Structure formats: C-alpha cells, structure tokens
Amino acid sequence: MNLAARISRISVSKTMAVMEAAIKLRDQGIDVVDFGPGEPDFPTPENVKQAAMRAIQENFTKYTAIGGIKELKKAIVEKHARDFGSKYDISECVVNLGGKHALFNIFSAVVEEGDDVIIPTPYWVTFGDIARFVNANPIFVDTKESDGFQLTSDILERSLTPRTRMVVVNSPNNPSGAVLEDAEFDRIAELCRKKDVLLLSDECYSHFLYDGRKPFSIASRTDLKRHIIIAGSVSKTYAMTGWRIGYVLAQPEIIGAVVKLQSHSTSNPTSISQRAALEALTGQQESVGVMLAEYARRRKFVLDRLRAIPGVKCAEPGGAFYAYPNISAAFGRGGIQNSVDFSARLLDKAHVAVTPGKAFGTTDHVRLSYATSMEQLDKGLKRMHEFMVSL
Ligand SMILES: Cc1ncc(COP(=O)(O)O)c(C=O)c1O
C-alpha cells in the first residue's frame, strides 16, 4: 500500500508508547502509577455540564456557523481582553475542535512548503509533526536547562534563517513547565516584527501559573498584532479535554483561511460543546482557582520529593502541571544509557510510567505529569526514589 508522502512524514505521538506499555501491565493486574497523562484529573465543572445538557434539551444540536457561534467568539475575545489586555474583534477569532486543531489549521493556513518553523526545545511533540505534515522544516532550537529552559531573543536571533516563516512559543511549556519572562517574550515579539516572522503563541496552559505570577499573553502587545497568532483552548483550564473546543486569535485574513479549511473538513465544532465552552468562559470561575490551588500543592510536593532523590535535579516549573527532572545520573548504571531506557526500566521494575525526554527533544530528562492524586504522587515518587537508589 503506497500511502501519501505527507502521512509518511509524521509518526504516532511518542507519548502514546508509554501509555500503551502501562496499559499492558495494568491489563495483567499490575498496580501501575501513571505519570504520563497530560490532562486534568478533575471533572468538568458542574455549571459547564448543565449548560451542555440544556443545549441538548433545547435542540441546539444542528450545524452552527463554521467558525463557531457569535456568542462564543464574543466570550473568547472579551475574556482574553479582561485576562490579558488584548484587543480582538470577533472577526479576528475562530473556534476550532480543540487547541491541537487550532494549531493544525494555523500551520495549514500560513506555512508554505519549504518554510522554516522555529520550535524551541524541549517542545510538545505535535509542533514538529504538524510542520512536517505541511512539508515545512521544523528547526529545533536548544534552550538551556540552567536558564530554566527559557527561549531568549538572543537564541532566537541566532536561529532565524531567510526561510523562517514562524516561531512557535509555548509558555507555560509542555513538558518543562517553563514560563517565559514577560519582558523576554516582548523582545521575542519585537524581533519577529523586525524580521517579519510570525509568532505563534500556544496558550494552552496560560491560566496555570504559580508563585502568584500573573497570567500574561503576548497579545497584550496590540501594536505587534500583525505578527502574532494566538492558539488557545478550554481543555486544560476548565478540565474539558473531551469536549474539543479551542480557538485562534489572529488577523482576519488568517481567520478567513482557517474558516475556509474547516468548511471543507470538520465544519463547525460540536454545537453542544460550544454552549458548554460559552458557560465555562462566562460563568463562575471558582473551579479554575480550586484546580490551580491543588496543582500548586502537588507541584511543591513533587519538586521536594524529586530533589530528595540522589542524583536527580529538577528545574522549577513556573506553570502547567509537569515536572521535567534531569535523571542523567542514572546513565551508565543498571544497563541504562538514555531516557528511553530509564523510562522502560522504571516501568518494568518499579511500575511507574513517565515519558522519556526524547519525545520532547532532550536527552537527559523524563516528564512527570502531576495531574493525578496526592496518593498516586506519593506512591509513585517513593517507587522512583527506591528505583534510583537500587541502580
Ligand atoms: C502545549 C499544548 N498545546 C496544545 C494542546 C492541545 O490540547 P487540546 O487539543 O486538548 O485543546 C496540548 C495538549 O496536551 C498541549 O500540551
């Protein structure tokens, strides 16, 4: 079977492999602690569920406008303006089927074959594969662990090529939890304007920030709007991963292109999910604070426990719900040569699932999601500590 070249350029998400191995062990009745999943362990807030049920009862179950209902687009731009000081009209907003779909459609709309797309390492796996799918060149740019995995305008300037079309920034970051300093983000955006390069900001984790840090969006730089594209999602903020609602904020030409693509592919995002997202954005916000407080408690617990493991170092994650410890002290011991070996042995011997850093473009790390209960965190970290000591 000759498959199309575009599909052969991409691979199944590497984060899936760990999940599959963990499921296999579970099926054998083994008690596996799973630090793999990148999704909130909280239920969708009650008011959101009620809004969806009302939508069904009111027969709001038909096609809607392809780019999303007007009320939802209005809610998105107004909330973004309140939270971050951005200034978008509803003609600069389109609703998609999740943040991933938003990213896919942005790449499809603005990146040409042969263009370079700059992606800082460590990166979320999907960015590189979408770039490859549209036949662009993902240019992975290293950041320093000692600087907390921060992309800087200096690093970016050195990485730009005449073919650079877009720079992708994801802050707070999956997998490292790194949060760009606001001033550095500004400098990066200034540089993008100067070089006439698009800046795609993935704000999927924008509301999960710790130590009292205020949410920031580069869209607050309304003077740089022409060069900025925002990809957002309700998935993580409102524990709505299954509902599939994301959005793009960008200049109207880009929005029009995304709507055109959706008109021949997905059509509108699910009508019921749109009503649910509308309630999430306009209704009570207490649940977001409750989740954030719990993530903050877990983050401290995880960091303290990881740093107590001999040989393990861990940069402080400023946001999201991931820790990205350096486990290279285990290399050369017990037959472990790299983070893939480490993850496989940890799962096999200690029944703890983590995602190898290789999936995110670094050699010395593994990713742990702390979107899981304190009991699981306690059990899994105890096992990981004993495993390291046993090597
Ligand atoms: C960095 C990043 N961006 C975007 C997404 C997409 O989320 P969704 O498609 O559920 O909105 C994820 C999900 O894990 C993510 O980690």
Coordinates of C-alpha atoms and ligand atoms in Angstrom, one line a residue:
M1 CA 0.0 0.0 0.0
N2 CA 1.5 3.3 -1.1
L3 CA 0.4 5.9 1.4
A4 CA 0.7 9.6 0.7
A5 CA 4.1 11.2 1.4
R6 CA 2.6 13.7 3.8
I7 CA 1.3 11.0 6.1
S8 CA 4.6 9.1 6.0
R9 CA 6.5 12.2 7.2
I10 CA 4.8 12.1 10.6
S11 CA 4.7 9.4 13.3
V12 CA 2.3 8.4 16.0
S13 CA 2.9 10.5 19.1
K14 CA 5.8 9.2 21.1
T15 CA 4.0 10.0 24.3
M16 CA 1.5 7.2 23.3
A17 CA 4.1 4.4 23.5
V18 CA 4.5 4.8 27.3
M19 CA 0.7 4.9 27.8
E20 CA 0.4 1.7 25.8
A21 CA 3.1 -0.1 27.8
A22 CA 1.5 1.0 31.0
I23 CA -2.0 -0.2 29.9
K24 CA -0.4 -3.6 29.0
L25 CA 0.9 -4.0 32.5
R26 CA -2.4 -2.9 34.0
D27 CA -4.2 -5.5 32.0
Q28 CA -2.0 -8.1 33.7
G29 CA -3.4 -6.9 37.0
I30 CA -0.2 -4.9 37.9
D31 CA -0.6 -1.7 40.0
V32 CA 1.0 0.9 37.8
V33 CA 1.4 4.5 38.9
D34 CA 0.9 6.6 35.7
F35 CA 2.6 10.0 35.5
G36 CA 2.0 10.1 31.7
P37 CA -1.3 11.7 31.0
G38 CA -1.3 15.4 30.1
E39 CA -4.9 16.0 31.2
P40 CA -6.6 17.3 34.3
D41 CA -7.8 14.7 36.7
F42 CA -10.7 16.9 37.8
P43 CA -14.2 16.5 36.4
T44 CA -15.6 19.2 34.1
P45 CA -17.2 21.9 36.3
E46 CA -20.9 21.3 37.1
N47 CA -22.2 24.5 35.5
V48 CA -20.5 23.6 32.3
K49 CA -22.1 20.1 32.2
Q50 CA -25.5 21.7 33.0
A51 CA -25.1 24.1 30.1
A52 CA -24.4 21.2 27.7
M53 CA -27.4 19.3 28.9
R54 CA -29.6 22.4 28.4
A55 CA -28.2 22.7 24.9
I56 CA -29.4 19.2 24.1
Q57 CA -32.8 19.7 25.7
E58 CA -33.2 22.9 23.7
N59 CA -32.3 21.0 20.5
F60 CA -29.2 23.1 20.0
T61 CA -27.9 20.0 18.1
K62 CA -27.6 21.2 14.5
Y63 CA -24.9 22.7 12.3
T64 CA -23.7 26.1 13.5
A65 CA -21.6 28.8 11.8
I66 CA -18.4 27.0 10.7
G67 CA -16.1 29.2 12.7
G68 CA -18.2 29.0 15.8
I69 CA -21.3 30.8 17.2
K70 CA -21.1 34.5 17.6
E71 CA -21.8 34.4 21.4
L72 CA -18.8 32.1 21.9
K73 CA -16.4 34.2 19.8
K74 CA -17.6 37.3 21.7
A75 CA -17.0 35.5 25.0
I76 CA -13.5 34.4 23.9
V77 CA -12.3 37.8 22.8
E78 CA -13.9 39.5 25.8
K79 CA -12.4 37.1 28.3
H80 CA -9.0 37.4 26.6
A81 CA -9.2 41.2 26.8
R82 CA -10.1 41.0 30.5
D83 CA -7.4 38.5 31.4
F84 CA -4.6 39.8 29.3
G85 CA -5.4 43.2 27.9
S86 CA -5.6 42.1 24.3
K87 CA -7.9 43.8 21.8
Y88 CA -9.5 41.5 19.3
D89 CA -12.7 41.9 17.3
I90 CA -14.9 38.8 16.7
S91 CA -13.7 38.9 13.1
E92 CA -10.3 38.0 14.5
C93 CA -11.5 34.9 16.2
V94 CA -12.4 31.4 15.0
V95 CA -13.5 28.4 17.2
N96 CA -11.8 25.0 16.5
L97 CA -12.1 21.4 17.7
G98 CA -9.5 21.8 20.4
G99 CA -6.2 23.5 20.7
K100 CA -4.5 20.9 18.5
H101 CA -6.9 21.5 15.7
A102 CA -6.3 25.3 16.1
L103 CA -2.5 24.7 15.6
F104 CA -3.0 22.3 12.7
N105 CA -5.2 24.8 10.9
I106 CA -2.9 27.7 11.6
F107 CA 0.1 25.8 10.1
S108 CA -2.1 24.8 7.1
A109 CA -3.1 28.4 6.6
V110 CA 0.2 30.3 6.8
V111 CA 3.1 28.0 6.4
E112 CA 4.3 27.3 2.9
E113 CA 6.2 24.1 1.7
G114 CA 9.9 24.6 2.4
D115 CA 9.4 27.3 5.0
D116 CA 11.4 27.0 8.3
V117 CA 9.4 26.9 11.5
I118 CA 11.4 27.6 14.7
I119 CA 10.5 25.3 17.6
P120 CA 12.3 25.7 21.0
T121 CA 13.5 22.5 22.7
P122 CA 12.1 20.9 24.8
Y123 CA 8.9 21.0 22.7
W124 CA 5.5 19.5 22.7
V125 CA 5.7 16.6 20.1
T126 CA 2.9 17.8 17.9
F127 CA 4.5 21.1 16.7
G128 CA 7.3 19.3 14.8
D129 CA 4.9 16.8 13.3
I130 CA 2.4 19.4 12.1
A131 CA 5.4 21.3 10.5
R132 CA 6.4 18.1 8.7
F133 CA 2.9 17.3 7.6
V134 CA 2.7 20.7 5.8
N135 CA 6.1 19.9 4.3
A136 CA 7.9 22.7 6.2
N137 CA 11.2 22.3 8.1
P138 CA 10.9 22.2 11.9
I139 CA 14.1 23.9 13.2
F140 CA 14.6 22.8 16.7
V141 CA 16.4 25.3 18.8
D142 CA 18.1 24.3 22.1
T143 CA 17.3 26.2 25.3
K144 CA 19.5 25.9 28.5
E145 CA 18.4 23.8 31.4
S146 CA 20.5 26.1 33.6
D147 CA 18.3 29.1 32.4
G148 CA 15.1 27.1 33.2
F149 CA 14.6 26.2 29.5
Q150 CA 13.9 29.8 28.5
L151 CA 13.9 30.8 24.9
T152 CA 15.7 34.2 24.7
S153 CA 15.6 36.7 21.9
D154 CA 19.4 36.2 21.5
I155 CA 19.0 32.5 20.9
L156 CA 16.1 33.2 18.5
E157 CA 18.1 35.8 16.6
R158 CA 20.9 33.3 16.0
S159 CA 18.4 30.7 14.8
L160 CA 16.5 32.8 12.2
T161 CA 17.1 32.0 8.6
P162 CA 15.9 33.8 5.4
R163 CA 13.3 31.0 5.1
T164 CA 11.9 31.4 8.7
R165 CA 8.2 31.9 8.4
M166 CA 7.1 31.3 12.0
V167 CA 8.3 30.9 15.6
V168 CA 6.3 28.7 18.0
V169 CA 6.3 29.6 21.7
N170 CA 4.5 27.6 24.3
S171 CA 4.5 29.3 27.7
P172 CA 3.9 27.8 30.2
N173 CA 5.6 24.9 28.5
N174 CA 4.8 21.3 28.0
P175 CA 6.9 19.4 29.0
S176 CA 9.2 21.6 31.1
G177 CA 6.7 23.9 32.8
A178 CA 9.0 26.8 31.9
V179 CA 7.4 30.2 31.8
L180 CA 8.9 33.0 29.6
E181 CA 9.7 36.2 31.4
D182 CA 7.2 38.8 30.2
A183 CA 10.0 41.2 29.1
E184 CA 11.8 38.4 27.2
F185 CA 8.5 37.5 25.5
D186 CA 8.2 41.1 24.4
R187 CA 11.7 41.1 23.0
I188 CA 11.0 37.9 21.1
A189 CA 7.8 39.5 19.6
E190 CA 9.7 42.7 18.7
L191 CA 12.3 40.6 16.9
C192 CA 9.6 38.8 15.0
R193 CA 8.2 42.1 13.8
K194 CA 11.6 43.3 12.9
K195 CA 12.3 40.2 10.8
D196 CA 8.8 40.0 9.5
V197 CA 8.3 36.5 11.0
L198 CA 5.0 35.2 12.5
L199 CA 4.9 34.4 16.2
L200 CA 2.6 31.6 17.2
S201 CA 1.9 31.6 20.9
D202 CA 0.3 28.4 22.2
E203 CA -1.6 29.5 25.4
C204 CA -3.0 26.1 26.3
Y205 CA -1.7 26.4 29.9
S206 CA -1.9 30.2 30.3
H207 CA -4.0 30.1 33.5
F208 CA -1.8 27.6 35.3
L209 CA 0.9 29.8 36.8
Y210 CA 2.5 29.5 40.3
D211 CA 4.0 31.7 43.0
G212 CA 1.5 34.5 42.4
R213 CA 2.6 35.1 38.9
K214 CA 0.0 37.0 36.8
P215 CA -1.2 35.4 33.5
F216 CA 0.4 37.0 30.5
S217 CA -0.3 37.0 26.8
I218 CA 1.9 38.4 24.1
A219 CA -1.4 39.6 22.6
S220 CA -1.3 42.4 25.1
R221 CA 1.2 43.9 22.7
T222 CA -1.6 45.2 20.5
D223 CA 1.0 47.2 18.4
L224 CA 2.5 43.9 17.2
K225 CA -0.8 42.2 16.3
R226 CA 0.0 41.7 12.7
H227 CA 2.8 39.3 13.6
I228 CA 1.1 37.5 16.5
I229 CA -1.2 34.4 16.3
I230 CA -2.7 33.0 19.5
A231 CA -3.8 29.4 19.8
G232 CA -6.0 28.8 22.9
S233 CA -8.1 26.0 24.4
V234 CA -10.6 25.4 27.1
S235 CA -9.3 21.8 27.5
K236 CA -6.9 22.3 30.5
T237 CA -8.2 25.5 32.1
Y238 CA -11.7 24.0 32.6
A239 CA -10.9 20.3 32.6
M240 CA -12.7 19.9 29.2
T241 CA -10.3 17.8 27.3
G242 CA -13.0 15.6 25.8
W243 CA -15.2 18.4 24.7
R244 CA -12.8 19.6 21.9
I245 CA -13.0 23.3 21.9
G246 CA -10.1 25.6 21.0
Y247 CA -9.7 28.9 19.3
V248 CA -7.4 31.1 17.2
L249 CA -7.0 34.8 17.6
A250 CA -5.3 36.5 14.6
Q251 CA -5.7 38.9 11.8
P252 CA -8.9 38.5 9.8
E253 CA -7.2 37.0 6.7
I254 CA -5.8 34.2 8.7
I255 CA -9.2 33.6 10.4
G256 CA -10.9 33.6 7.0
A257 CA -8.4 30.9 5.8
V258 CA -9.0 28.7 8.8
V259 CA -12.8 29.0 8.3
K260 CA -12.3 28.0 4.7
L261 CA -10.3 25.0 5.7
Q262 CA -12.9 24.0 8.3
S263 CA -15.7 24.4 5.8
H264 CA -14.2 21.5 3.8
S265 CA -13.0 19.4 6.7
T266 CA -14.6 19.4 10.2
S267 CA -17.3 22.0 9.7
N268 CA -18.4 23.6 13.0
P269 CA -17.1 22.5 16.4
T270 CA -19.8 20.4 18.2
S271 CA -22.8 22.7 18.9
I272 CA -23.2 21.2 22.4
S273 CA -19.5 21.7 23.3
Q274 CA -19.7 25.3 22.1
R275 CA -22.6 26.0 24.5
A276 CA -20.5 24.3 27.3
A277 CA -17.4 26.4 26.4
L278 CA -19.6 29.6 26.5
E279 CA -20.7 28.8 30.0
A280 CA -17.1 27.9 31.0
L281 CA -15.8 31.3 29.8
T282 CA -18.7 33.5 31.1
G283 CA -19.9 31.5 34.2
Q284 CA -18.4 31.2 37.6
Q285 CA -14.6 30.9 37.6
E286 CA -14.1 29.4 41.1
S287 CA -13.3 26.0 39.8
V288 CA -10.3 27.3 38.0
G289 CA -8.9 28.7 41.3
V290 CA -9.6 25.4 43.1
M291 CA -7.8 23.4 40.4
L292 CA -4.9 25.8 40.4
A293 CA -4.5 25.7 44.2
E294 CA -4.4 21.9 44.1
Y295 CA -1.8 21.9 41.3
A296 CA 0.3 24.3 43.3
R297 CA 0.2 22.0 46.3
R298 CA 1.2 19.0 44.2
R299 CA 3.9 20.9 42.4
K300 CA 5.7 21.7 45.7
F301 CA 5.3 18.1 46.8
V302 CA 6.6 16.7 43.6
L303 CA 9.6 19.1 43.4
D304 CA 10.6 18.4 47.0
R305 CA 10.4 14.7 46.5
L306 CA 12.2 14.6 43.2
R307 CA 15.0 16.8 44.5
A308 CA 15.4 14.4 47.5
I309 CA 16.2 11.5 45.1
P310 CA 20.0 11.1 45.0
G311 CA 21.4 12.4 41.6
V312 CA 18.1 13.9 40.4
K313 CA 18.0 17.6 39.5
C314 CA 14.8 19.4 38.6
A315 CA 14.3 23.0 37.2
E316 CA 11.4 24.8 38.9
P317 CA 8.4 24.6 36.7
G318 CA 6.7 28.0 36.8
G319 CA 3.4 26.8 35.2
A320 CA 1.4 24.0 33.6
F321 CA 1.3 20.7 35.5
Y322 CA 4.5 18.9 34.6
A323 CA 7.9 18.4 36.2
Y324 CA 10.9 17.7 33.9
P325 CA 13.7 16.2 36.1
N326 CA 17.2 15.5 34.9
I327 CA 17.8 11.8 35.5
S328 CA 21.1 11.5 33.7
A329 CA 22.8 10.4 36.9
A330 CA 21.3 7.0 36.2
F331 CA 23.0 6.7 32.8
G332 CA 25.7 4.0 32.8
R333 CA 24.1 2.2 35.7
G334 CA 21.9 -0.9 35.6
G335 CA 22.2 -1.0 31.8
I336 CA 20.5 2.4 31.4
Q337 CA 22.0 4.5 28.6
N338 CA 19.3 7.1 28.0
S339 CA 15.9 8.5 29.0
V340 CA 14.1 5.8 26.9
D341 CA 15.9 3.0 28.8
F342 CA 15.3 4.8 32.0
S343 CA 11.5 5.0 31.4
A344 CA 11.3 1.4 30.2
R345 CA 13.2 0.1 33.3
L346 CA 11.3 2.3 35.7
L347 CA 8.0 0.9 34.3
D348 CA 9.2 -2.6 34.3
K349 CA 10.9 -2.7 37.7
A350 CA 9.0 -0.1 39.7
H351 CA 5.7 0.1 37.8
V352 CA 5.9 3.8 37.4
A353 CA 5.1 5.3 33.9
V354 CA 6.9 8.5 32.9
T355 CA 7.5 10.0 29.4
P356 CA 11.1 9.9 28.2
G357 CA 12.6 13.3 27.3
K358 CA 13.5 12.0 23.9
A359 CA 9.8 12.6 22.9
F360 CA 10.4 16.3 23.6
G361 CA 13.8 16.6 22.1
T362 CA 16.1 16.4 25.1
T363 CA 18.4 13.6 26.2
D364 CA 18.7 13.8 30.0
H365 CA 15.1 14.2 31.2
V366 CA 11.8 12.5 31.8
R367 CA 8.4 14.2 32.1
L368 CA 6.1 13.6 35.1
S369 CA 2.5 14.9 35.0
Y370 CA 1.2 15.8 38.4
A371 CA -2.4 16.0 37.2
T372 CA -3.0 13.0 39.4
S373 CA -3.9 12.4 43.1
M374 CA -1.6 13.1 46.0
E375 CA -1.8 9.4 46.9
Q376 CA -0.6 8.4 43.4
L377 CA 2.1 11.0 43.5
D378 CA 3.3 9.8 46.9
K379 CA 3.3 6.1 45.9
G380 CA 5.0 6.7 42.5
L381 CA 7.7 9.0 43.8
K382 CA 8.5 6.6 46.6
R383 CA 8.9 3.9 44.0
M384 CA 11.0 6.1 41.8
H385 CA 13.3 7.0 44.7
E386 CA 13.8 3.4 45.6
F387 CA 14.5 2.5 42.0
M388 CA 17.2 5.2 41.7
V389 CA 18.9 4.1 44.9
S390 CA 18.8 0.4 43.7
L391 CA 20.7 1.2 40.5
Ligands
LIG1 C1 1.3 22.5 24.5 C2 -0.1 22.0 24.1 N1 -0.8 22.7 23.2 C3 -2.0 22.3 22.8 C4 -2.6 21.1 23.4 C5 -3.9 20.7 22.8 O1 -4.9 20.5 23.7 P1 -6.4 20.3 23.1 O2 -6.3 19.9 21.7 O3 -7.0 19.3 24.0 O4 -7.1 21.6 23.3 C6 -1.9 20.4 24.3 C7 -2.4 19.1 24.9 O5 -1.8 18.4 25.5 C8 -0.6 20.8 24.7 O6 0.1 20.2 25.7

